[in-house]
Amino acid sequence: MTPPCRIFILHDTGNQVAALAQAIAEGAASIPGVTVNIKQPIKAEKSDLLEADAIIIGTPNWTGIKGTLKRWLDTTGDLWEEGSLAGKVGAAFTSSAGRHSGTEFTLLTVLHWFLGAGMIVVGLPWSSVMERAGSYYGATAVGVLTDEDLAQARALGRRVAEVASRLKPKEG
């Protein structure tokens, strides 16, 4: 029997980010054989990263990653050096107050962390939804959270789960 594909969602505080995390989890869990674990940095441990087949990180846009998440991620440098996260799937999500407040910069900052760890980055394919909200770099919410934002988050969760499931080595 194939072990489950494990998705770890790490997100900092914020109502919109928490809602996006839940939608991402729903999307990921819609793929058979996928389990999802959601935590905030205050409760997360390095073992959560090591046990996961895919890691999805979310943060409110504070002109980049929020400080509490950045501090936690900075404690994982040894995992980079060991190559412990290399080959895992990574994706990002964020929320911001306005369209031109650095949303893509925040996503790119998270993606930079994944690339530094040797991870495989997954974004969203272009769609007409992105003309109104969103980014192919990851799931976003700008201003008031909309149904489209949640649909985009579910799509990111599904996409990450599908890619991670395909890349996960089969037992036997």
Protein backbone atom coordinates (compact mmCIF):
# COMPACT_ATOMS: atom_id res chain seq x y z
CA MET A 1 0.00 0.00 0.00
CA THR A 2 1.27 3.48 -0.88
CA PRO A 3 1.76 5.77 2.15
CA PRO A 4 -0.23 9.00 2.09
CA CYS A 5 1.13 12.08 0.39
CA ARG A 6 1.62 14.57 3.23
CA ILE A 7 1.01 18.27 2.71
CA PHE A 8 2.18 20.73 5.38
CA ILE A 9 0.63 24.20 5.37
CA LEU A 10 2.53 26.75 7.46
CA HIS A 11 0.91 30.16 7.79
CA ASP A 12 1.32 33.22 9.92
CA THR A 13 -1.56 34.93 11.70
CA GLY A 14 -4.28 36.83 9.88
CA ASN A 15 -7.91 36.04 9.16
CA GLN A 16 -7.55 36.17 5.39
CA VAL A 17 -4.42 34.01 5.40
CA ALA A 18 -6.15 31.50 7.70
CA ALA A 19 -9.14 31.35 5.34
CA LEU A 20 -6.83 30.84 2.35
CA ALA A 21 -5.00 28.08 4.27
CA GLN A 22 -8.30 26.27 4.89
CA ALA A 23 -9.27 26.54 1.22
CA ILE A 24 -5.83 25.26 0.17
CA ALA A 25 -6.25 22.34 2.58
CA GLU A 26 -9.67 21.55 1.07
CA GLY A 27 -8.20 21.52 -2.41
CA ALA A 28 -5.28 19.31 -1.38
CA ALA A 29 -7.50 16.89 0.55
CA SER A 30 -9.71 16.47 -2.53
CA ILE A 31 -6.92 14.35 -4.06
CA PRO A 32 -7.10 10.70 -2.95
CA GLY A 33 -4.29 9.59 -0.65
CA VAL A 34 -3.42 13.10 0.58
CA THR A 35 -3.29 14.18 4.22
CA VAL A 36 -2.97 17.81 5.32
CA ASN A 37 -1.39 19.32 8.42
CA ILE A 38 -1.88 23.06 9.12
CA LYS A 39 0.12 25.00 11.72
CA GLN A 40 1.25 28.49 12.60
CA PRO A 41 4.95 29.15 13.31
CA ILE A 42 4.38 29.25 17.06
CA LYS A 43 3.32 25.55 17.00
CA ALA A 44 5.40 24.32 14.06
CA GLU A 45 8.50 22.17 14.36
CA LYS A 46 11.24 21.27 11.92
CA SER A 47 9.88 17.73 11.88
CA ASP A 48 6.72 19.08 10.20
CA LEU A 49 8.89 20.14 7.25
CA LEU A 50 10.85 16.89 7.19
CA GLU A 51 7.74 14.66 7.27
CA ALA A 52 5.98 16.55 4.48
CA ASP A 53 6.08 15.71 0.79
CA ALA A 54 4.94 19.27 0.01
CA ILE A 55 5.14 22.51 1.99
CA ILE A 56 2.81 25.44 1.38
CA ILE A 57 3.67 28.68 3.17
CA GLY A 58 1.37 31.66 3.65
CA THR A 59 1.85 35.07 5.19
CA PRO A 60 0.08 38.39 5.23
CA ASN A 61 1.92 40.87 3.03
CA TRP A 62 3.95 43.11 5.31
CA THR A 63 6.22 44.33 2.51
CA GLY A 64 7.45 40.79 2.45
CA ILE A 65 7.17 37.92 4.91
CA LYS A 66 5.77 38.78 8.33
CA GLY A 67 8.49 38.86 11.01
CA THR A 68 7.25 35.94 13.11
CA LEU A 69 7.27 33.61 10.10
CA LYS A 70 10.66 34.91 8.91
CA ARG A 71 12.16 34.30 12.36
CA TRP A 72 10.85 30.72 12.35
CA LEU A 73 12.10 30.04 8.83
CA ASP A 74 15.51 31.39 9.80
CA THR A 75 15.82 28.54 12.33
CA THR A 76 15.76 25.98 9.51
CA GLY A 77 19.08 26.82 7.87
CA ASP A 78 20.50 23.46 8.90
CA LEU A 79 17.83 21.73 6.78
CA TRP A 80 19.04 23.72 3.76
CA GLU A 81 22.65 22.77 4.41
CA GLU A 82 21.77 19.08 4.87
CA GLY A 83 19.60 19.07 1.75
CA SER A 84 16.75 17.65 3.81
CA LEU A 85 14.08 19.59 1.90
CA ALA A 86 15.53 19.16 -1.59
CA GLY A 87 13.05 17.63 -4.02
CA LYS A 88 9.97 18.43 -1.93
CA VAL A 89 7.21 20.50 -3.53
CA GLY A 90 6.68 24.09 -2.35
CA ALA A 91 4.00 26.72 -2.95
CA ALA A 92 3.09 30.11 -1.49
CA PHE A 93 0.07 32.24 -0.65
CA THR A 94 -0.54 35.71 0.76
CA SER A 95 -3.09 38.41 1.42
CA SER A 96 -2.73 42.17 1.25
CA ALA A 97 -4.77 45.32 1.69
CA GLY A 98 -4.24 46.66 -1.82
CA ARG A 99 -3.38 45.58 -5.33
CA HIS A 100 -0.10 47.50 -5.47
CA SER A 101 1.16 46.79 -1.97
CA GLY A 102 3.80 44.19 -2.78
CA THR A 103 1.75 41.00 -3.03
CA GLU A 104 3.96 39.45 -5.70
CA PHE A 105 7.10 40.50 -3.80
CA THR A 106 5.83 38.63 -0.75
CA LEU A 107 5.14 35.50 -2.81
CA LEU A 108 8.57 35.72 -4.44
CA THR A 109 10.20 36.02 -1.02
CA VAL A 110 8.58 32.74 0.06
CA LEU A 111 9.47 31.10 -3.26
CA HIS A 112 13.07 32.23 -2.76
CA TRP A 113 13.14 30.28 0.51
CA PHE A 114 11.93 27.14 -1.32
CA LEU A 115 14.50 27.55 -4.09
CA GLY A 116 17.27 28.02 -1.54
CA ALA A 117 16.25 24.70 0.01
CA GLY A 118 16.35 22.94 -3.38
CA MET A 119 12.60 22.47 -3.53
CA ILE A 120 10.36 22.20 -6.59
CA VAL A 121 8.17 25.30 -6.83
CA VAL A 122 4.56 24.98 -7.98
CA GLY A 123 2.45 27.96 -8.95
CA LEU A 124 -0.85 28.40 -10.75
CA PRO A 125 -1.31 28.27 -14.51
CA TRP A 126 -2.64 31.48 -16.05
CA SER A 127 -6.43 31.88 -16.03
CA SER A 128 -8.90 34.69 -16.59
CA VAL A 129 -9.41 34.88 -12.81
CA MET A 130 -5.91 36.32 -12.51
CA GLU A 131 -6.96 39.39 -14.47
CA ARG A 132 -9.09 40.38 -11.47
CA ALA A 133 -7.23 38.82 -8.57
CA GLY A 134 -4.37 36.49 -8.07
CA SER A 135 -0.94 35.65 -9.27
CA TYR A 136 0.57 32.68 -10.99
CA TYR A 137 3.24 32.77 -8.24
CA GLY A 138 0.67 31.51 -5.71
CA ALA A 139 -2.77 32.09 -4.23
CA THR A 140 -3.65 35.61 -3.14
CA ALA A 141 -6.38 37.73 -1.63
CA VAL A 142 -6.30 41.48 -2.17
CA GLY A 143 -8.63 43.62 -0.10
CA VAL A 144 -11.84 41.82 0.82
CA LEU A 145 -11.64 38.02 0.51
CA THR A 146 -13.75 36.82 -2.44
CA ASP A 147 -15.12 33.50 -3.66
CA GLU A 148 -12.61 33.72 -6.53
CA ASP A 149 -9.76 34.02 -4.01
CA LEU A 150 -10.95 30.89 -2.22
CA ALA A 151 -11.38 29.03 -5.52
CA GLN A 152 -7.84 30.02 -6.49
CA ALA A 153 -6.58 28.75 -3.12
CA ARG A 154 -8.39 25.41 -3.57
CA ALA A 155 -6.89 25.15 -7.06
CA LEU A 156 -3.40 25.71 -5.64
CA GLY A 157 -3.97 23.04 -3.00
CA ARG A 158 -5.15 20.54 -5.63
CA ARG A 159 -2.25 21.35 -7.94
CA VAL A 160 0.36 20.93 -5.19
CA ALA A 161 -1.23 17.66 -4.05
CA GLU A 162 -1.32 16.32 -7.62
CA VAL A 163 2.32 17.22 -8.30
CA ALA A 164 3.55 15.93 -4.92
CA SER A 165 1.59 12.69 -5.37
CA ARG A 166 3.16 12.13 -8.78
CA LEU A 167 6.66 12.83 -7.46
CA LYS A 168 6.32 10.73 -4.31
CA PRO A 169 8.27 7.48 -4.63
CA LYS A 170 6.04 4.41 -4.71
CA GLU A 171 6.75 1.61 -2.26
CA GLY A 172 7.42 -1.86 -3.46
